[in-house]
Amino acid sequence: MKTLLIDLGNTALKWAPLDEELEPTMVIHRGRTGFKSKLYADWLKLAPDRVLGCTVAAPELAFSATKFFNEHGIAWQWVRSQAAFESEDLVLRSRYDEPTQLGADRWCAALGAIDTAEPGESVLVVQMGTATTVDAVFCEAPGKYVFLGGRIAPGPSMMQSSLSDGITALSGDVGDWNPFPTNTRNAIGTGILDSQTGLVRIAYDELVAYEESRGSTNRVRVVLAGGAAKFAEPRLRKMLPEVTLRHNLVLLGLAAMARHKPIRKPVTGVFSL
């Protein structure tokens, strides 16, 4: 069986066959038309038996793709967040107040991060894009994890645009980080970068404190992804000891779902694969 993995985001669509998720094809769809013909032709050439996808944006494109799959007899599923994902060797439980209200991209990214984690390693999953999300995942036993919750803030580009839109005297140009910025460009760059990395540092310290309160000896690793990750990575590495740059976390999570066959349980509110 050939499985097609799809990550449909605000700006871009990434897709890859299962086992090739580390090198996906990316299609920029925001503000563009006329790209569907080639996209659908590529998918027909791949000839998948099923589609496993994640979408939190671009509903018109998601509807169009779903219609395409139906017309060609391709089984599809747009993944939703769950109260728990349970397989024989990988378990992720959610502590979100309403588990299905958690963004599917955050849920998939968490699965992608833990599927590649080292034994006895808790993970802080950081995705920097249009928004920055910082999610804490606690390793309670080998192969068993708990999604504790997370933080959401504007991403670097949104911070920059809000400054330039809200204060006309600011050009919006971003300079370099400096401990004591002496010009406006660097002041903006430093403020944005410190806001992003400071958010991660606070979340990291909270997860470490949680580990200590439970008597855990888990190592905490920061897994960084997203289009703006390269902006924050150098500064973040100076602040934290364990940072791994790992892109395509959503696709990695979809791949994990495809490989780790879930234990089907008729539990209300759980969307099983």
mmCIF file of C-alpha atoms in Angstrom, residues 106 122-128 132-138 148-153 194-212 220-223 236 239-242:
data_model
loop_
_atom_site.group_PDB
_atom_site.id
_atom_site.type_symbol
_atom_site.label_atom_id
_atom_site.label_comp_id
_atom_site.label_asym_id
_atom_site.label_seq_id
_atom_site.Cartn_x
_atom_site.Cartn_y
_atom_site.Cartn_z
ATOM 1 C CA ARG A 106 0.614 20.806 16.927
ATOM 2 C CA SER A 122 11.047 14.723 27.191
ATOM 3 C CA VAL A 123 10.571 17.208 24.374
ATOM 4 C CA LEU A 124 9.754 20.879 23.970
ATOM 5 C CA VAL A 125 8.310 21.155 20.470
ATOM 6 C CA VAL A 126 8.878 24.609 18.962
ATOM 7 C CA GLN A 127 7.423 25.603 15.598
ATOM 8 C CA MET A 128 8.209 29.094 14.348
ATOM 9 C CA THR A 132 5.168 30.443 17.204
ATOM 10 C CA THR A 133 3.968 27.443 19.197
ATOM 11 C CA VAL A 134 5.901 25.942 22.109
ATOM 12 C CA ASP A 135 4.487 22.639 23.366
ATOM 13 C CA ALA A 136 5.695 20.507 26.280
ATOM 14 C CA VAL A 137 5.675 16.715 25.958
ATOM 15 C CA PHE A 138 6.626 14.672 29.025
ATOM 16 C CA LEU A 148 1.120 18.760 28.867
ATOM 17 C CA GLY A 149 0.096 21.902 26.999
ATOM 18 C CA GLY A 150 1.750 24.779 25.238
ATOM 19 C CA ARG A 151 2.102 28.434 24.364
ATOM 20 C CA ILE A 152 1.127 30.401 21.250
ATOM 21 C CA ALA A 153 2.543 33.776 20.238
ATOM 22 C CA ASP A 194 14.568 37.925 22.529
ATOM 23 C CA SER A 195 10.764 37.661 22.569
ATOM 24 C CA GLN A 196 10.905 34.425 20.590
ATOM 25 C CA THR A 197 13.822 32.794 22.378
ATOM 26 C CA GLY A 198 12.709 34.074 25.786
ATOM 27 C CA LEU A 199 9.352 32.377 25.290
ATOM 28 C CA VAL A 200 11.146 29.107 24.566
ATOM 29 C CA ARG A 201 13.497 29.517 27.519
ATOM 30 C CA ILE A 202 10.627 30.087 29.953
ATOM 31 C CA ALA A 203 8.769 27.034 28.640
ATOM 32 C CA TYR A 204 11.970 24.978 28.880
ATOM 33 C CA ASP A 205 12.514 25.991 32.506
ATOM 34 C CA GLU A 206 8.901 25.115 33.335
ATOM 35 C CA LEU A 207 9.253 21.645 31.803
ATOM 36 C CA VAL A 208 12.523 21.050 33.681
ATOM 37 C CA ALA A 209 10.814 22.124 36.920
ATOM 38 C CA TYR A 210 7.939 19.746 36.179
ATOM 39 C CA GLU A 211 10.425 16.910 35.670
ATOM 40 C CA GLU A 212 12.135 17.695 38.973
ATOM 41 C CA VAL A 220 14.673 17.776 28.090
ATOM 42 C CA ARG A 221 15.381 18.461 24.441
ATOM 43 C CA VAL A 222 14.153 21.420 22.392
ATOM 44 C CA VAL A 223 13.076 20.373 18.909
ATOM 45 C CA LEU A 236 18.627 29.810 21.119
ATOM 46 C CA MET A 239 20.702 29.941 25.788
ATOM 47 C CA LEU A 240 19.840 26.245 25.963
ATOM 48 C CA PRO A 241 21.997 23.110 26.033
ATOM 49 C CA GLU A 242 19.760 20.772 24.050
#
